[in-house]
Amino acid sequence: MIRHEYLSETQASYRRNLEGVERRTARSIASGRAARAVSRLVKVSVVVHVIFRREVENISDAQVKSQIDVLNRDFRAKNPDRSQAPAVWKSLVADANIEFALATRDPNGKATDGITRTKTTRTSFLPDDSMKTAAGGHAPWPARRYLNIWVCNLGQNLLGYAQFPGGPAKTDGVVILGSAFGTKGTAAAPFNLGRTATHEVGHWLNLRHIWADTLGCGGSDFVSDTPNQAGPNTGKPAFPHLSCTNGPNGDMFMNYMDYVDDVAMVMFTPGQVARMNACLADIRGGLGR
Amino acid sequence: MPVERSALIGSWIRSGEEDGPEERVYRRPDYPFPPARGRESFELAEDGRLVERGPGPTDVPTEDSGEWEFEDDSLRLRSPAGERALEIVSAESDRLVVRA
């Protein structure tokens, strides 16, 4: 379905920023700046804000680390299940050359394990950024230097949500439901392989849904090596799944930016990697430096 | 059995886990849905007003308002999100099935 940007509906400045981000992304890819960025490894400092009411929501360090491990496999194309990519797209399984590590220094320069833990009275959170404030949650660490990940009891049966680059710093980052975070502890099938965070960090690095958020076949995800696709796929689809006259290979439903189960998504493409690195070379240029 | 317009009134949320090869299933909001990356839904008011909801570009649910009509077993939804017609296969009080 075509849907309006949540923030662009509410903030005209954010909409203008997004348009600017797209112009800069296109320039960065055309000039080769994105390609130069992808040629060097970028290490992103991560802080995980665990927001809990019940003790079971206070997930373990091991569960947090299991998620960081997944990000490091998926964004380096080192995930063993990339072999599931159909033969026709194996050559498109791309290494984004991005690594993630829990922060070792907090914003004041003090040693940290990169995890904050905050007790809340809230039974659950709407996807309205309320977990990102000191009232009930935890304020972000500076978005120019850290990827902020909030883990909480997200309501409405949602697994997670993100914010594109170019948005307000005070809400920048991604939010993940505790039972969809990492591969251990409270992580629950079919979302227990850490792919919700892979998908949301993809958005945070400026990737669009592979079906382009349009009703039908008229939209674009601004990436030329992903096939045109009518809508989200869910569950564990069988290859090929056709839409938008995209035969014989059909939808690239095994892409991290579709809506399939964790076990069914295994790859980014070179076009998506170019967009992410355009973002890291420019809008999010302060990270990994 | 012909579908009555009155049977369609209210909210319907996509229950994709129950879809068949040729059918899409919708359930009422009180159905125990498992977590999902996002779900499409629509709310049909008696007076013909429509609210459509679905996952936005960053997975935050967003909504559009429009109108709906029902004619010849076909449910027509019109909103800024676009226009589409759903062919109703069956409409029980707690389960709506449309042709995929």
Tab-separated table of N, CA, C and O in Angstrom, chain A residues 1-5 156-157 159-162 164 191 196 199-200 203 209 213 215 259-260 262 265, chain B residues 33-38 40 52-64 80-82 84:
chain	number	residue	atom	x	y	z
A	1	MET	N	0.847	-1.183	0.000
A	1	MET	CA	0.000	0.000	0.000
A	1	MET	C	0.883	1.233	0.000
A	1	MET	O	1.899	1.257	0.655
A	2	ILE	N	0.446	2.263	-0.694
A	2	ILE	CA	1.219	3.499	-0.583
A	2	ILE	C	0.899	4.107	0.772
A	2	ILE	O	-0.218	4.092	1.215
A	3	ARG	N	1.914	4.560	1.455
A	3	ARG	CA	1.707	5.099	2.787
A	3	ARG	C	2.539	6.345	2.928
A	3	ARG	O	3.625	6.465	2.378
A	4	HIS	N	2.029	7.279	3.697
A	4	HIS	CA	2.765	8.516	3.900
A	4	HIS	C	3.818	8.309	4.967
A	4	HIS	O	3.632	7.547	5.893
A	5	GLU	N	4.903	9.016	4.827
A	5	GLU	CA	5.918	8.976	5.863
A	5	GLU	C	5.275	9.508	7.144
A	5	GLU	O	4.645	10.537	7.136
A	156	GLN	N	0.979	-3.054	19.733
A	156	GLN	CA	0.321	-3.221	18.428
A	156	GLN	C	0.877	-4.424	17.657
A	156	GLN	O	0.785	-4.469	16.430
A	157	ASN	N	1.463	-5.387	18.381
A	157	ASN	CA	2.010	-6.579	17.720
A	157	ASN	C	3.111	-6.264	16.722
A	157	ASN	O	3.365	-7.039	15.799
A	159	LEU	N	6.980	-5.609	15.382
A	159	LEU	CA	8.307	-6.169	15.667
A	159	LEU	C	9.365	-5.080	15.806
A	159	LEU	O	10.357	-5.254	16.512
A	160	GLY	N	9.176	-3.981	15.086
A	160	GLY	CA	10.172	-2.921	15.150
A	160	GLY	C	9.824	-1.784	14.221
A	160	GLY	O	8.918	-1.899	13.392
A	161	TYR	N	10.529	-0.664	14.375
A	161	TYR	CA	10.422	0.433	13.414
A	161	TYR	C	11.701	1.253	13.459
A	161	TYR	O	12.520	1.105	14.362
A	162	ALA	N	11.876	2.076	12.441
A	162	ALA	CA	13.140	2.797	12.269
A	162	ALA	C	12.886	4.270	11.969
A	162	ALA	O	11.745	4.714	11.889
A	164	PHE	N	14.508	7.105	9.082
A	164	PHE	CA	15.442	7.335	7.974
A	164	PHE	C	16.480	8.399	8.360
A	164	PHE	O	16.224	9.219	9.239
A	191	PHE	N	10.680	-15.034	14.568
A	191	PHE	CA	11.467	-13.798	14.467
A	191	PHE	C	12.634	-13.851	15.457
A	191	PHE	O	12.906	-12.892	16.169
A	196	THR	N	14.939	-8.740	12.352
A	196	THR	CA	14.183	-7.489	12.505
A	196	THR	C	15.158	-6.324	12.606
A	196	THR	O	14.981	-5.294	11.951
A	199	HIS	N	16.738	-5.551	9.206
A	199	HIS	CA	15.783	-4.801	8.388
A	199	HIS	C	15.707	-3.336	8.840
A	199	HIS	O	15.796	-2.419	8.016
A	200	GLU	N	15.588	-3.121	10.145
A	200	GLU	CA	15.440	-1.739	10.641
A	200	GLU	C	16.728	-0.930	10.456
A	200	GLU	O	16.676	0.259	10.135
A	203	HIS	N	16.765	0.366	7.021
A	203	HIS	CA	16.023	1.641	6.898
A	203	HIS	C	16.855	2.810	7.434
A	203	HIS	O	16.898	3.883	6.844
A	209	HIS	N	11.616	-0.295	1.546
A	209	HIS	CA	11.051	-1.632	1.352
A	209	HIS	C	11.189	-2.036	-0.110
A	209	HIS	O	11.056	-1.209	-1.014
A	213	ASP	N	6.654	0.452	-1.102
A	213	ASP	CA	5.568	1.096	-0.350
A	213	ASP	C	4.474	1.648	-1.239
A	213	ASP	O	3.825	2.638	-0.899
A	215	LEU	N	0.951	0.780	-3.693
A	215	LEU	CA	-0.100	-0.179	-3.988
A	215	LEU	C	0.032	-0.505	-5.471
A	215	LEU	O	-0.236	0.341	-6.311
A	259	TYR	N	9.211	-8.556	3.923
A	259	TYR	CA	8.555	-8.769	5.222
A	259	TYR	C	8.468	-10.245	5.592
A	259	TYR	O	7.633	-10.632	6.404
A	260	VAL	N	9.333	-11.081	5.027
A	260	VAL	CA	9.258	-12.523	5.279
A	260	VAL	C	9.786	-12.855	6.679
A	260	VAL	O	10.370	-12.003	7.365
A	262	ASP	N	12.231	-14.428	9.613
A	262	ASP	CA	13.689	-14.292	9.757
A	262	ASP	C	14.450	-15.347	8.950
A	262	ASP	O	15.479	-15.051	8.325
A	265	MET	N	14.938	-14.509	5.015
A	265	MET	CA	15.623	-13.332	4.441
A	265	MET	C	17.129	-13.462	4.630
A	265	MET	O	17.603	-13.709	5.744
B	33	PHE	N	-3.843	-12.109	17.099
B	33	PHE	CA	-2.821	-12.069	16.041
B	33	PHE	C	-1.432	-12.274	16.629
B	33	PHE	O	-1.100	-11.666	17.648
B	34	PRO	N	-0.601	-13.089	15.990
B	34	PRO	CA	0.805	-13.140	16.400
B	34	PRO	C	1.535	-11.881	15.922
B	34	PRO	O	1.030	-11.173	15.035
B	35	PRO	N	2.718	-11.595	16.504
B	35	PRO	CA	3.476	-10.431	16.034
B	35	PRO	C	3.770	-10.529	14.538
B	35	PRO	O	3.860	-11.630	13.994
B	36	ALA	N	3.889	-9.362	13.890
B	36	ALA	CA	4.175	-9.328	12.453
B	36	ALA	C	4.950	-8.062	12.145
B	36	ALA	O	4.923	-7.111	12.921
B	37	ARG	N	5.650	-8.053	11.004
B	37	ARG	CA	6.402	-6.841	10.627
B	37	ARG	C	5.450	-5.688	10.344
B	37	ARG	O	5.840	-4.534	10.430
B	38	GLY	N	4.205	-6.016	9.986
B	38	GLY	CA	3.199	-4.992	9.742
B	38	GLY	C	1.967	-5.671	9.191
B	38	GLY	O	2.079	-6.720	8.560
B	40	GLU	N	-1.848	-5.017	7.117
B	40	GLU	CA	-2.798	-4.157	6.430
B	40	GLU	C	-4.160	-4.311	7.117
B	40	GLU	O	-4.505	-5.406	7.561
B	52	GLU	N	-8.065	3.206	5.990
B	52	GLU	CA	-7.139	2.122	5.657
B	52	GLU	C	-5.862	2.321	6.457
B	52	GLU	O	-5.365	3.442	6.576
B	53	ARG	N	-5.327	1.219	6.983
B	53	ARG	CA	-4.062	1.296	7.722
B	53	ARG	C	-3.087	0.259	7.176
B	53	ARG	O	-3.495	-0.766	6.642
B	54	GLY	N	-1.809	0.556	7.348
B	54	GLY	CA	-0.802	-0.399	6.884
B	54	GLY	C	0.574	0.069	7.278
B	54	GLY	O	0.744	1.187	7.783
B	55	PRO	N	1.573	-0.790	7.083
B	55	PRO	CA	2.927	-0.407	7.456
B	55	PRO	C	3.450	0.710	6.565
B	55	PRO	O	3.311	0.659	5.349
B	56	GLY	N	4.062	1.722	7.174
B	56	GLY	CA	4.666	2.810	6.418
B	56	GLY	C	6.097	2.464	6.025
B	56	GLY	O	6.576	1.364	6.303
B	57	PRO	N	6.793	3.405	5.385
B	57	PRO	CA	8.134	3.139	4.848
B	57	PRO	C	9.180	2.779	5.904
B	57	PRO	O	10.197	2.189	5.581
B	58	THR	N	8.933	3.141	7.178
B	58	THR	CA	9.871	2.734	8.233
B	58	THR	C	9.182	1.801	9.221
B	58	THR	O	9.601	1.693	10.370
B	59	ASP	N	8.112	1.154	8.782
B	59	ASP	CA	7.366	0.152	9.548
B	59	ASP	C	6.427	0.738	10.598
B	59	ASP	O	5.764	-0.017	11.312
B	60	VAL	N	6.378	2.064	10.714
B	60	VAL	CA	5.392	2.684	11.596
B	60	VAL	C	4.047	2.628	10.874
B	60	VAL	O	3.962	3.028	9.709
B	61	PRO	N	2.993	2.122	11.534
B	61	PRO	CA	1.687	2.077	10.862
B	61	PRO	C	1.209	3.483	10.504
B	61	PRO	O	1.367	4.419	11.278
B	62	THR	N	0.631	3.617	9.324
B	62	THR	CA	0.082	4.895	8.889
B	62	THR	C	-1.335	4.659	8.399
B	62	THR	O	-1.733	3.519	8.158
B	63	GLU	N	-2.121	5.728	8.256
B	63	GLU	CA	-3.506	5.526	7.822
B	63	GLU	C	-3.942	6.567	6.808
B	63	GLU	O	-3.401	7.676	6.735
B	64	ASP	N	-4.908	6.160	5.990
B	64	ASP	CA	-5.525	7.027	4.996
B	64	ASP	C	-7.037	6.920	5.136
B	64	ASP	O	-7.560	5.858	5.469
B	80	PRO	N	-6.525	8.039	-0.659
B	80	PRO	CA	-5.292	8.548	-1.301
B	80	PRO	C	-4.282	7.438	-1.549
B	80	PRO	O	-3.367	7.598	-2.357
B	81	ALA	N	-4.426	6.293	-0.860
B	81	ALA	CA	-3.519	5.167	-1.073
B	81	ALA	C	-3.768	4.502	-2.426
B	81	ALA	O	-2.941	3.724	-2.893
B	82	GLY	N	-4.918	4.799	-3.039
B	82	GLY	CA	-5.246	4.183	-4.325
B	82	GLY	C	-6.644	3.589	-4.273
B	82	GLY	O	-7.370	3.737	-3.285
B	84	ARG	N	-8.962	0.030	-5.068
B	84	ARG	CA	-8.891	-1.405	-5.333
B	84	ARG	C	-10.242	-2.034	-5.073
B	84	ARG	O	-11.057	-1.505	-4.304
